[in-house]
Amino acid sequence: MNYKIALIRGDGIGPEVVNEAVRVLDAVGRKFGHSFTYVDVLMGGCATDAVGKSYPDGTAELCKTCDAVLLGAVGGPKWGSDKPAEQRPETALLALRKDLGLYANLRPAALRPALADACPLKRETAERGIDLMMVRELTGGIYFGKRGRYETEDRGVECTDLMAYSEMEIERIGRRAFELARLRRKKVASVDKANVLETSRLWRSVMHRLAQEYPDVEYSDVLVDNCAMQLVRDPSQFDVVVTENMFGDILSDEASMITGSIGLLPSASIGDSAPGLYEPIHGSAPDIAGQDKANPIATILSAAMMMRYSFHLADEAAAIENAVDAVLAEGWRTPDIAEPGAQAVGTQKMGELIAAKI
Ligand code: NAD
């Protein structure tokens, strides 16, 4: 098969880590008889420098001619908050997610066996294993609700942010979670604050209705404050965790930290029609850009998610994940995950080692 992939290399370490993911994808293509063709898409601070806008006209349309999008990272101090919105890289990221209709954000948090020591939790907790998938609603809730700022007579300025959710929005993200659980350990935990919020009560009632349609999936409700605790007490209890936008923003960062380095974690954002967007959870790391120090594994594992969720190539996805585990098991480390004083390899060498294992 031939697959067309849009590459948004972006800023900072973005181009370096995308190069290594492409190296690995090409190795997968050779082994499994696929051909991957790439379309370079200019977006982020580099686009501001080149054409004056971080999200050049036609960016989404170009991505839509492809089967999936792989993004390195965008942003950097050069294009900070003092710049007009159309020059800021973050504007481009939000616009792309919206224009591609990407309402579900999938973030696996899995402790890789060779790196169990990187887990900040107690050894006996880590030994029970961590392999969960956070499914975060990405286009609704308080981040997209109406905002207000006004003067009051006696309390100074007052502001409001409205959290709104419709049954339609909850149902489509809920279905994603149940379908994903069927591909995994068949457990869904739905996180809300139904003891306080009306949106959460609607969320919970829709989830309960869906749970009846998926009787083979074990379902539970978890209050968001309890979920934050359970993630550090015993993360092994979770398989698929589904939640609204802001809760998901916070909990997915917590889940990332318990698995060790930011340089290892991939993510996917998907909607109802192609293309999905695949990207590492880290940013452009300007402090180490251009020094061959960045860990390319998060981006390489994002390419594995692309195989699984956009192209339905489970064996190819597993080949990438197994290659990463094999290279780590042999002791190879980039500086971010190396023991202090230990010998580390660079971005390029790590990519070469993983591609060779494929
Ligand atoms: P960051 O993730 O870029 O870096 C945080 C720390 O982690 C830094 O010390 C960095 O060196 C390290 N790090 C990150 N990725 C690494 C990797 N692959 N290998 C080794 N070390 C790695 O976060 P930040 O410093 O807060 O943000 C830097 C820029 O990235 C900002 O402009 C921010 O807006 C942007 N950003 C972009 C995205 C995105 O494109 N999706 C996400 C987050 C931040």
mmCIF file of N, CA and C in Angstrom, residues 105-113 119 121 126 129-135 184-185 231 235-241 251-261 264-268 281 301 305 309:
data_model
loop_
_atom_site.group_PDB
_atom_site.id
_atom_site.type_symbol
_atom_site.label_atom_id
_atom_site.label_comp_id
_atom_site.label_asym_id
_atom_site.label_seq_id
_atom_site.Cartn_x
_atom_site.Cartn_y
_atom_site.Cartn_z
ATOM 1 N N ASN A 105 -8.280 13.345 21.773
ATOM 2 C CA ASN A 105 -6.835 13.302 21.972
ATOM 3 C C ASN A 105 -6.487 12.032 22.740
ATOM 4 N N LEU A 106 -5.619 11.238 22.141
ATOM 5 C CA LEU A 106 -5.249 9.948 22.741
ATOM 6 C C LEU A 106 -3.809 10.038 23.230
ATOM 7 N N ARG A 107 -3.632 9.818 24.518
ATOM 8 C CA ARG A 107 -2.266 9.835 25.055
ATOM 9 C C ARG A 107 -2.021 8.562 25.834
ATOM 10 N N PRO A 108 -1.259 7.643 25.277
ATOM 11 C CA PRO A 108 -0.910 6.469 26.063
ATOM 12 C C PRO A 108 0.119 6.854 27.114
ATOM 13 N N ALA A 109 0.004 6.291 28.288
ATOM 14 C CA ALA A 109 1.052 6.446 29.293
ATOM 15 C C ALA A 109 1.454 5.032 29.683
ATOM 16 N N ALA A 110 2.579 4.598 29.146
ATOM 17 C CA ALA A 110 3.026 3.226 29.399
ATOM 18 C C ALA A 110 4.454 3.284 29.908
ATOM 19 N N LEU A 111 4.693 2.526 30.968
ATOM 20 C CA LEU A 111 6.050 2.464 31.505
ATOM 21 C C LEU A 111 6.819 1.427 30.697
ATOM 22 N N ARG A 112 7.855 1.867 29.964
ATOM 23 C CA ARG A 112 8.601 0.922 29.145
ATOM 24 C C ARG A 112 9.451 0.041 30.079
ATOM 25 N N PRO A 113 9.430 -1.273 29.875
ATOM 26 C CA PRO A 113 10.058 -2.186 30.848
ATOM 27 C C PRO A 113 11.495 -1.816 31.204
ATOM 28 N N CYS A 119 10.434 5.670 36.781
ATOM 29 C CA CYS A 119 9.114 5.951 37.359
ATOM 30 C C CYS A 119 9.301 6.568 38.743
ATOM 31 N N LEU A 121 7.251 6.761 41.107
ATOM 32 C CA LEU A 121 6.436 6.122 42.141
ATOM 33 C C LEU A 121 7.239 5.024 42.849
ATOM 34 N N ALA A 126 5.239 0.647 40.726
ATOM 35 C CA ALA A 126 5.687 0.575 39.330
ATOM 36 C C ALA A 126 5.675 -0.866 38.830
ATOM 37 N N GLY A 129 2.933 -2.389 36.963
ATOM 38 C CA GLY A 129 2.817 -2.037 35.546
ATOM 39 C C GLY A 129 1.945 -0.814 35.340
ATOM 40 N N ILE A 130 2.313 -0.006 34.333
ATOM 41 C CA ILE A 130 1.489 1.152 33.965
ATOM 42 C C ILE A 130 1.282 1.075 32.460
ATOM 43 N N ASP A 131 0.052 0.957 32.035
ATOM 44 C CA ASP A 131 -0.247 0.914 30.602
ATOM 45 C C ASP A 131 -1.670 1.413 30.425
ATOM 46 N N LEU A 132 -1.799 2.740 30.374
ATOM 47 C CA LEU A 132 -3.139 3.302 30.251
ATOM 48 C C LEU A 132 -3.217 4.236 29.051
ATOM 49 N N MET A 133 -4.450 4.491 28.638
ATOM 50 C CA MET A 133 -4.691 5.392 27.502
ATOM 51 C C MET A 133 -5.645 6.489 27.954
ATOM 52 N N MET A 134 -5.135 7.711 27.970
ATOM 53 C CA MET A 134 -5.994 8.863 28.296
ATOM 54 C C MET A 134 -6.709 9.300 27.028
ATOM 55 N N VAL A 135 -8.011 9.403 27.096
ATOM 56 C CA VAL A 135 -8.788 9.902 25.955
ATOM 57 C C VAL A 135 -9.428 11.213 26.390
ATOM 58 N N ARG A 184 -8.060 -3.134 23.714
ATOM 59 C CA ARG A 184 -7.090 -3.213 24.807
ATOM 60 C C ARG A 184 -7.599 -4.177 25.871
ATOM 61 N N ARG A 185 -7.623 -3.753 27.148
ATOM 62 C CA ARG A 185 -8.007 -4.661 28.224
ATOM 63 C C ARG A 185 -9.478 -4.551 28.604
ATOM 64 N N LEU A 231 -4.117 7.891 40.290
ATOM 65 C CA LEU A 231 -3.029 7.797 39.305
ATOM 66 C C LEU A 231 -1.663 7.649 39.967
ATOM 67 N N PRO A 235 -1.718 3.257 39.475
ATOM 68 C CA PRO A 235 -2.108 3.484 38.073
ATOM 69 C C PRO A 235 -2.408 2.190 37.312
ATOM 70 N N SER A 236 -1.994 1.043 37.865
ATOM 71 C CA SER A 236 -2.213 -0.223 37.137
ATOM 72 C C SER A 236 -3.703 -0.543 37.004
ATOM 73 N N GLN A 237 -4.554 0.119 37.823
ATOM 74 C CA GLN A 237 -5.998 -0.172 37.759
ATOM 75 C C GLN A 237 -6.641 0.379 36.494
ATOM 76 N N PHE A 238 -5.948 1.317 35.793
ATOM 77 C CA PHE A 238 -6.579 1.987 34.653
ATOM 78 C C PHE A 238 -6.181 1.367 33.322
ATOM 79 N N ASP A 239 -7.170 1.287 32.423
ATOM 80 C CA ASP A 239 -6.903 0.903 31.031
ATOM 81 C C ASP A 239 -7.204 2.132 30.164
ATOM 82 N N VAL A 240 -8.480 2.340 29.797
ATOM 83 C CA VAL A 240 -8.840 3.560 29.069
ATOM 84 C C VAL A 240 -9.491 4.533 30.060
ATOM 85 N N VAL A 241 -8.995 5.774 30.075
ATOM 86 C CA VAL A 241 -9.563 6.819 30.934
ATOM 87 C C VAL A 241 -10.104 7.900 30.008
ATOM 88 N N LEU A 251 -4.893 15.808 33.890
ATOM 89 C CA LEU A 251 -4.617 14.399 34.226
ATOM 90 C C LEU A 251 -3.633 13.763 33.250
ATOM 91 N N SER A 252 -3.664 14.181 31.976
ATOM 92 C CA SER A 252 -2.740 13.531 31.034
ATOM 93 C C SER A 252 -1.299 13.944 31.328
ATOM 94 N N ASP A 253 -1.097 15.155 31.818
ATOM 95 C CA ASP A 253 0.267 15.533 32.217
ATOM 96 C C ASP A 253 0.707 14.740 33.441
ATOM 97 N N GLU A 254 -0.222 14.540 34.367
ATOM 98 C CA GLU A 254 0.108 13.741 35.563
ATOM 99 C C GLU A 254 0.462 12.311 35.141
ATOM 100 N N ALA A 255 -0.354 11.751 34.245
ATOM 101 C CA ALA A 255 -0.095 10.377 33.793
ATOM 102 C C ALA A 255 1.254 10.279 33.069
ATOM 103 N N SER A 256 1.616 11.349 32.343
ATOM 104 C CA SER A 256 2.908 11.323 31.636
ATOM 105 C C SER A 256 4.067 11.253 32.619
ATOM 106 N N MET A 257 3.970 12.049 33.658
ATOM 107 C CA MET A 257 5.099 12.140 34.585
ATOM 108 C C MET A 257 5.379 10.818 35.304
ATOM 109 N N ILE A 258 4.311 10.027 35.565
ATOM 110 C CA ILE A 258 4.565 8.788 36.298
ATOM 111 C C ILE A 258 5.259 7.746 35.424
ATOM 112 N N THR A 259 5.365 8.018 34.118
ATOM 113 C CA THR A 259 6.063 7.046 33.280
ATOM 114 C C THR A 259 7.487 7.494 32.950
ATOM 115 N N GLY A 260 7.944 8.610 33.519
ATOM 116 C CA GLY A 260 9.334 8.976 33.302
ATOM 117 C C GLY A 260 9.497 10.160 32.391
ATOM 118 N N SER A 261 10.255 10.029 31.307
ATOM 119 C CA SER A 261 10.670 11.199 30.530
ATOM 120 C C SER A 261 9.634 11.683 29.540
ATOM 121 N N LEU A 264 9.633 10.481 25.745
ATOM 122 C CA LEU A 264 9.238 9.126 25.348
ATOM 123 C C LEU A 264 7.773 9.010 24.945
ATOM 124 N N LEU A 265 6.980 10.074 25.183
ATOM 125 C CA LEU A 265 5.529 9.877 25.099
ATOM 126 C C LEU A 265 4.896 10.454 23.831
ATOM 127 N N PRO A 266 4.176 9.586 23.111
ATOM 128 C CA PRO A 266 3.527 10.001 21.871
ATOM 129 C C PRO A 266 2.093 10.467 22.120
ATOM 130 N N SER A 267 1.449 10.991 21.097
ATOM 131 C CA SER A 267 0.015 11.282 21.197
ATOM 132 C C SER A 267 -0.599 11.276 19.813
ATOM 133 N N ALA A 268 -1.916 11.146 19.817
ATOM 134 C CA ALA A 268 -2.663 11.203 18.551
ATOM 135 C C ALA A 268 -3.884 12.062 18.780
ATOM 136 N N ILE A 281 4.371 14.475 22.890
ATOM 137 C CA ILE A 281 3.713 15.415 23.805
ATOM 138 C C ILE A 281 4.628 16.578 24.166
ATOM 139 N N LEU A 301 7.347 6.793 18.397
ATOM 140 C CA LEU A 301 6.157 6.088 18.899
ATOM 141 C C LEU A 301 4.867 6.755 18.396
ATOM 142 N N MET A 305 1.688 4.974 16.526
ATOM 143 C CA MET A 305 0.244 5.215 16.717
ATOM 144 C C MET A 305 -0.439 5.484 15.376
ATOM 145 N N TYR A 309 -3.753 3.563 14.358
ATOM 146 C CA TYR A 309 -5.067 4.218 14.401
ATOM 147 C C TYR A 309 -5.495 4.818 13.064
#
